[in-house]
Every structure is written in structure tokens, then in C-alpha cells.
Amino acid sequence: MRVVVFQGQYGLFKKEGLDLSMPAIQTCLGLYAVSEQHDYLLCAHFDSDIGLQQNLREIKNTLEAKNINMSSLKATVFGGDGKQSYVRCSPPSSHIGNDIVSFIKAQGGSAEYSNEYYSGVIPKTFNFHYQKGCGISEGQNPKDFSGASQQAMNLAKQRMRLRPAEYTLAHAKMVDVSRLY
């Protein structure tokens, strides 16, 4: 199954047969998490700290609906704080990554944050990809966007019309795109 997760979106997907990419266009941080006890991959694409705790609770609820506890997750949060990330995000953005890690750890999960890969509108953006394993590459490749749900793409385009600094709480609400794939 081909899946593309854009900024402001998250999803929980069965790993078997999954071909997923999470390309940064102008976003800040990515999250991926695997559970050794379950055959699922969680991906989330954060672009604001507005409503962050509410978004994290929604993600937790999505996991729990599939009988997955955050305590079973091994999560990696990446991106932000590179020079180019300031074009899109309010500096500094590492606090967003650290807040996400703290939330997951408070739920008993394992999480780490790295700003090795950052996002921006100039090259050296990240793309998380999953196909029989997790990886992060730099730069944009048109194939990273292929196979996206049209509805997920339209939601991302609407979100990108505003800078995160212009978001209201309603704009910052992340969308679960699991059902679109």
C-alpha cells in the first residue's frame, strides 16, 4: 500500500506491504514510531507547537483505538532548528521535538530527538520513507509525492496557505489520514 503523509497529518499504518513517504515541503518536524509488539508504523508531521498537546493526545487516542499503548513504542523525532527551518517555523523549533519526546516518555514509551535532518524551502529537506524498514533521506524527489491520496494532498495545500505563526488552534489541528489509505 502506497501512503504519503504531508505536514499537519499523521497516521497509523500496518507495516506489511507498506510503501510510505513523509516528504518535507516546508515543515519542521517528523515523527515515526514502531511497536515491536504490533505490526504498525505511526508517522506524524508537525509544523507548529500551537495545540501540540491536544494533537499528541489525539495521536495517543488513535493508537489506543487499535489497542496499542504508547509504552510499546520506540519513537524517533527529527528535523527542526536547521538554518532553513526558520523560513517556515518560529525559532527555535527544537522545543517542539523535545516536547513530543517528553510526552511519549511520560506515557512510558521510548523516544529520541535529533535535529540532524531539518526542513526548509531550500534543499536539505528531509524525506522519511518506509519500505521494509525506516530511513531518512535529504532533498526532494518527485517520486516521494507519488501515490498520495488526493484528499490528503488537498488538505496539505490548504494548510500551507498560512505560515504556522498565523495558525489559530483550529488551523493547527492535525488530521489523521489513516482512513484515506
mmCIF file of C-alpha atoms in Angstrom:
data_model
loop_
_atom_site.group_PDB
_atom_site.id
_atom_site.type_symbol
_atom_site.label_atom_id
_atom_site.label_comp_id
_atom_site.label_asym_id
_atom_site.label_seq_id
_atom_site.Cartn_x
_atom_site.Cartn_y
_atom_site.Cartn_z
ATOM 1 C CA MET A 1 0.000 0.000 0.000
ATOM 2 C CA ARG A 2 1.387 3.394 -1.005
ATOM 3 C CA VAL A 3 0.989 6.216 1.553
ATOM 4 C CA VAL A 4 2.203 9.832 1.627
ATOM 5 C CA VAL A 5 1.947 11.777 4.909
ATOM 6 C CA PHE A 6 2.092 15.565 4.473
ATOM 7 C CA GLN A 7 2.626 18.303 7.063
ATOM 8 C CA GLY A 8 -0.119 18.611 9.633
ATOM 9 C CA GLN A 9 -1.050 14.969 9.139
ATOM 10 C CA TYR A 10 -0.484 11.718 10.980
ATOM 11 C CA GLY A 11 -1.445 8.117 10.517
ATOM 12 C CA LEU A 12 -1.149 4.596 11.824
ATOM 13 C CA PHE A 13 -0.461 2.003 9.146
ATOM 14 C CA LYS A 14 0.130 -1.746 9.028
ATOM 15 C CA LYS A 15 3.796 -2.336 8.165
ATOM 16 C CA GLU A 16 3.250 -5.363 5.947
ATOM 17 C CA GLY A 17 3.358 -4.260 2.304
ATOM 18 C CA LEU A 18 3.657 -0.592 3.295
ATOM 19 C CA ASP A 19 5.436 1.860 0.975
ATOM 20 C CA LEU A 20 5.302 5.190 2.809
ATOM 21 C CA SER A 21 6.974 8.548 2.398
ATOM 22 C CA MET A 22 6.717 11.659 4.524
ATOM 23 C CA PRO A 23 8.357 14.406 2.459
ATOM 24 C CA ALA A 24 9.008 17.808 3.965
ATOM 25 C CA ILE A 25 7.915 20.670 1.796
ATOM 26 C CA GLN A 26 8.122 23.494 4.297
ATOM 27 C CA THR A 27 7.526 21.848 7.613
ATOM 28 C CA CYS A 28 9.503 21.452 10.813
ATOM 29 C CA LEU A 29 9.482 18.033 12.416
ATOM 30 C CA GLY A 30 8.732 14.430 11.655
ATOM 31 C CA LEU A 31 7.925 11.553 13.987
ATOM 32 C CA TYR A 32 7.979 7.880 13.267
ATOM 33 C CA ALA A 33 7.366 5.152 15.800
ATOM 34 C CA VAL A 34 7.269 1.394 15.639
ATOM 35 C CA SER A 35 5.901 -1.047 18.129
ATOM 36 C CA GLU A 36 7.727 -4.338 18.451
ATOM 37 C CA GLN A 37 4.512 -5.878 19.779
ATOM 38 C CA HIS A 38 2.351 -4.755 16.870
ATOM 39 C CA ASP A 39 2.681 -4.645 13.109
ATOM 40 C CA TYR A 40 2.049 -0.900 12.866
ATOM 41 C CA LEU A 41 4.021 2.210 11.984
ATOM 42 C CA LEU A 42 2.975 5.601 13.342
ATOM 43 C CA CYS A 43 4.003 8.690 11.363
ATOM 44 C CA ALA A 44 3.275 12.317 12.209
ATOM 45 C CA HIS A 45 4.334 15.535 10.501
ATOM 46 C CA PHE A 46 4.376 18.518 12.891
ATOM 47 C CA ASP A 47 4.605 22.150 11.770
ATOM 48 C CA SER A 48 3.536 24.098 14.864
ATOM 49 C CA ASP A 49 3.557 23.982 18.634
ATOM 50 C CA ILE A 50 0.073 25.524 18.739
ATOM 51 C CA GLY A 51 -2.234 22.845 20.092
ATOM 52 C CA LEU A 52 0.681 20.415 20.319
ATOM 53 C CA GLN A 53 -0.521 18.671 23.483
ATOM 54 C CA GLN A 54 -4.030 18.251 22.040
ATOM 55 C CA ASN A 55 -2.587 16.827 18.813
ATOM 56 C CA LEU A 56 -0.434 14.400 20.811
ATOM 57 C CA ARG A 57 -3.481 13.278 22.823
ATOM 58 C CA GLU A 58 -5.382 12.690 19.557
ATOM 59 C CA ILE A 59 -2.494 10.581 18.256
ATOM 60 C CA LYS A 60 -2.491 8.641 21.545
ATOM 61 C CA ASN A 61 -6.256 8.046 21.175
ATOM 62 C CA THR A 62 -5.716 6.748 17.635
ATOM 63 C CA LEU A 63 -3.163 4.261 18.952
ATOM 64 C CA GLU A 64 -5.399 3.154 21.801
ATOM 65 C CA ALA A 65 -8.289 2.560 19.377
ATOM 66 C CA LYS A 66 -6.038 -0.127 17.820
ATOM 67 C CA ASN A 67 -5.127 -1.462 21.299
ATOM 68 C CA ILE A 68 -1.612 -0.033 21.074
ATOM 69 C CA ASN A 69 -0.176 1.698 24.124
ATOM 70 C CA MET A 70 2.420 4.431 23.779
ATOM 71 C CA SER A 71 4.528 2.423 26.221
ATOM 72 C CA SER A 72 5.113 -0.123 23.429
ATOM 73 C CA LEU A 73 6.546 2.492 21.041
ATOM 74 C CA LYS A 74 10.091 3.225 20.032
ATOM 75 C CA ALA A 75 9.852 6.707 18.514
ATOM 76 C CA THR A 76 12.227 8.968 16.636
ATOM 77 C CA VAL A 77 11.552 12.691 16.252
ATOM 78 C CA PHE A 78 13.677 14.545 13.721
ATOM 79 C CA GLY A 79 14.025 17.888 11.950
ATOM 80 C CA GLY A 80 13.830 21.496 13.009
ATOM 81 C CA ASP A 81 16.435 24.050 14.020
ATOM 82 C CA GLY A 82 18.425 23.912 10.826
ATOM 83 C CA LYS A 83 19.096 27.301 9.269
ATOM 84 C CA GLN A 84 16.384 26.791 6.681
ATOM 85 C CA SER A 85 13.728 25.725 9.188
ATOM 86 C CA TYR A 86 13.474 29.352 10.330
ATOM 87 C CA VAL A 87 11.968 30.252 6.950
ATOM 88 C CA ARG A 88 8.846 28.310 7.868
ATOM 89 C CA CYS A 89 8.878 27.894 11.655
ATOM 90 C CA SER A 90 9.289 30.278 14.518
ATOM 91 C CA PRO A 91 12.746 29.768 16.028
ATOM 92 C CA PRO A 92 13.721 27.729 17.889
ATOM 93 C CA SER A 93 11.831 24.610 16.868
ATOM 94 C CA SER A 94 13.831 22.057 18.871
ATOM 95 C CA HIS A 95 11.490 22.703 21.807
ATOM 96 C CA ILE A 96 8.687 21.138 19.740
ATOM 97 C CA GLY A 97 10.755 17.985 19.251
ATOM 98 C CA ASN A 98 11.685 17.889 22.919
ATOM 99 C CA ASP A 99 8.030 18.361 23.941
ATOM 100 C CA ILE A 100 6.997 15.442 21.707
ATOM 101 C CA VAL A 101 9.725 13.235 23.205
ATOM 102 C CA SER A 102 8.677 14.240 26.739
ATOM 103 C CA PHE A 103 5.031 13.382 26.010
ATOM 104 C CA ILE A 104 5.907 9.928 24.668
ATOM 105 C CA LYS A 105 8.255 9.208 27.576
ATOM 106 C CA ALA A 106 5.594 10.346 30.073
ATOM 107 C CA GLN A 107 3.341 7.656 28.563
ATOM 108 C CA GLY A 108 6.061 5.037 29.106
ATOM 109 C CA GLY A 109 7.322 4.958 25.520
ATOM 110 C CA SER A 110 10.875 5.252 24.261
ATOM 111 C CA ALA A 111 11.705 8.353 22.216
ATOM 112 C CA GLU A 112 14.670 10.344 20.998
ATOM 113 C CA TYR A 113 15.071 13.633 19.139
ATOM 114 C CA SER A 114 17.637 14.600 16.537
ATOM 115 C CA ASN A 115 17.855 17.814 14.532
ATOM 116 C CA GLU A 116 20.270 16.206 12.086
ATOM 117 C CA TYR A 117 17.645 16.447 9.352
ATOM 118 C CA TYR A 118 15.906 19.758 9.060
ATOM 119 C CA SER A 119 13.313 21.240 6.821
ATOM 120 C CA GLY A 120 13.017 24.378 4.794
ATOM 121 C CA VAL A 121 12.210 25.669 1.344
ATOM 122 C CA ILE A 122 15.830 25.358 0.206
ATOM 123 C CA PRO A 123 17.428 21.927 -0.407
ATOM 124 C CA LYS A 124 18.362 19.692 2.511
ATOM 125 C CA THR A 125 14.768 18.991 3.374
ATOM 126 C CA PHE A 126 14.020 15.555 4.746
ATOM 127 C CA ASN A 127 12.005 12.654 3.490
ATOM 128 C CA PHE A 128 11.159 9.838 5.850
ATOM 129 C CA HIS A 129 10.451 6.636 3.984
ATOM 130 C CA TYR A 130 9.366 3.169 4.980
ATOM 131 C CA GLN A 131 9.544 0.086 2.836
ATOM 132 C CA LYS A 132 10.550 -2.977 4.888
ATOM 133 C CA GLY A 133 12.461 -0.603 7.170
ATOM 134 C CA CYS A 134 12.771 3.028 8.209
ATOM 135 C CA GLY A 135 15.062 5.603 6.636
ATOM 136 C CA ILE A 136 15.546 9.331 6.210
ATOM 137 C CA SER A 137 16.961 10.928 3.098
ATOM 138 C CA GLU A 138 17.686 14.524 2.193
ATOM 139 C CA GLY A 139 16.295 16.593 -0.635
ATOM 140 C CA GLN A 140 13.096 16.346 -2.570
ATOM 141 C CA ASN A 141 12.309 13.765 -5.169
ATOM 142 C CA PRO A 142 9.064 13.861 -7.172
ATOM 143 C CA LYS A 143 8.521 10.135 -6.560
ATOM 144 C CA ASP A 144 8.254 10.868 -2.812
ATOM 145 C CA PHE A 145 4.897 12.505 -3.580
ATOM 146 C CA SER A 146 3.576 9.868 -5.983
ATOM 147 C CA GLY A 147 0.643 7.760 -4.915
ATOM 148 C CA ALA A 148 -0.671 10.304 -2.430
ATOM 149 C CA SER A 149 -4.341 10.389 -1.628
ATOM 150 C CA GLN A 150 -5.840 13.363 -3.468
ATOM 151 C CA GLN A 151 -7.753 14.320 -0.338
ATOM 152 C CA ALA A 152 -4.574 14.217 1.806
ATOM 153 C CA MET A 153 -2.791 16.361 -0.786
ATOM 154 C CA ASN A 154 -5.643 18.893 -0.846
ATOM 155 C CA LEU A 155 -5.619 19.113 2.961
ATOM 156 C CA ALA A 156 -1.862 19.787 2.879
ATOM 157 C CA LYS A 157 -2.245 22.510 0.235
ATOM 158 C CA GLN A 158 -4.895 24.251 2.346
ATOM 159 C CA ARG A 159 -2.641 24.094 5.394
ATOM 160 C CA MET A 160 0.361 25.536 3.533
ATOM 161 C CA ARG A 161 -1.528 28.676 2.570
ATOM 162 C CA LEU A 162 -0.694 30.004 6.036
ATOM 163 C CA ARG A 163 2.578 30.184 7.919
ATOM 164 C CA PRO A 164 2.438 28.336 11.260
ATOM 165 C CA ALA A 165 2.873 31.708 13.002
ATOM 166 C CA GLU A 166 -0.538 32.648 11.513
ATOM 167 C CA TYR A 167 -2.323 29.492 12.732
ATOM 168 C CA THR A 168 -5.239 29.534 15.093
ATOM 169 C CA LEU A 169 -5.917 26.487 17.247
ATOM 170 C CA ALA A 170 -8.295 25.248 14.532
ATOM 171 C CA HIS A 171 -5.613 25.607 11.814
ATOM 172 C CA ALA A 172 -3.053 23.742 13.928
ATOM 173 C CA LYS A 173 -5.244 20.672 14.477
ATOM 174 C CA MET A 174 -3.572 17.703 12.829
ATOM 175 C CA VAL A 175 -5.548 15.316 10.618
ATOM 176 C CA ASP A 176 -5.499 11.527 10.885
ATOM 177 C CA VAL A 177 -5.118 10.366 7.273
ATOM 178 C CA SER A 178 -5.118 6.625 8.063
ATOM 179 C CA ARG A 179 -8.647 6.275 6.680
ATOM 180 C CA LEU A 180 -7.623 7.803 3.340
ATOM 181 C CA TYR A 181 -5.368 4.861 2.503
#
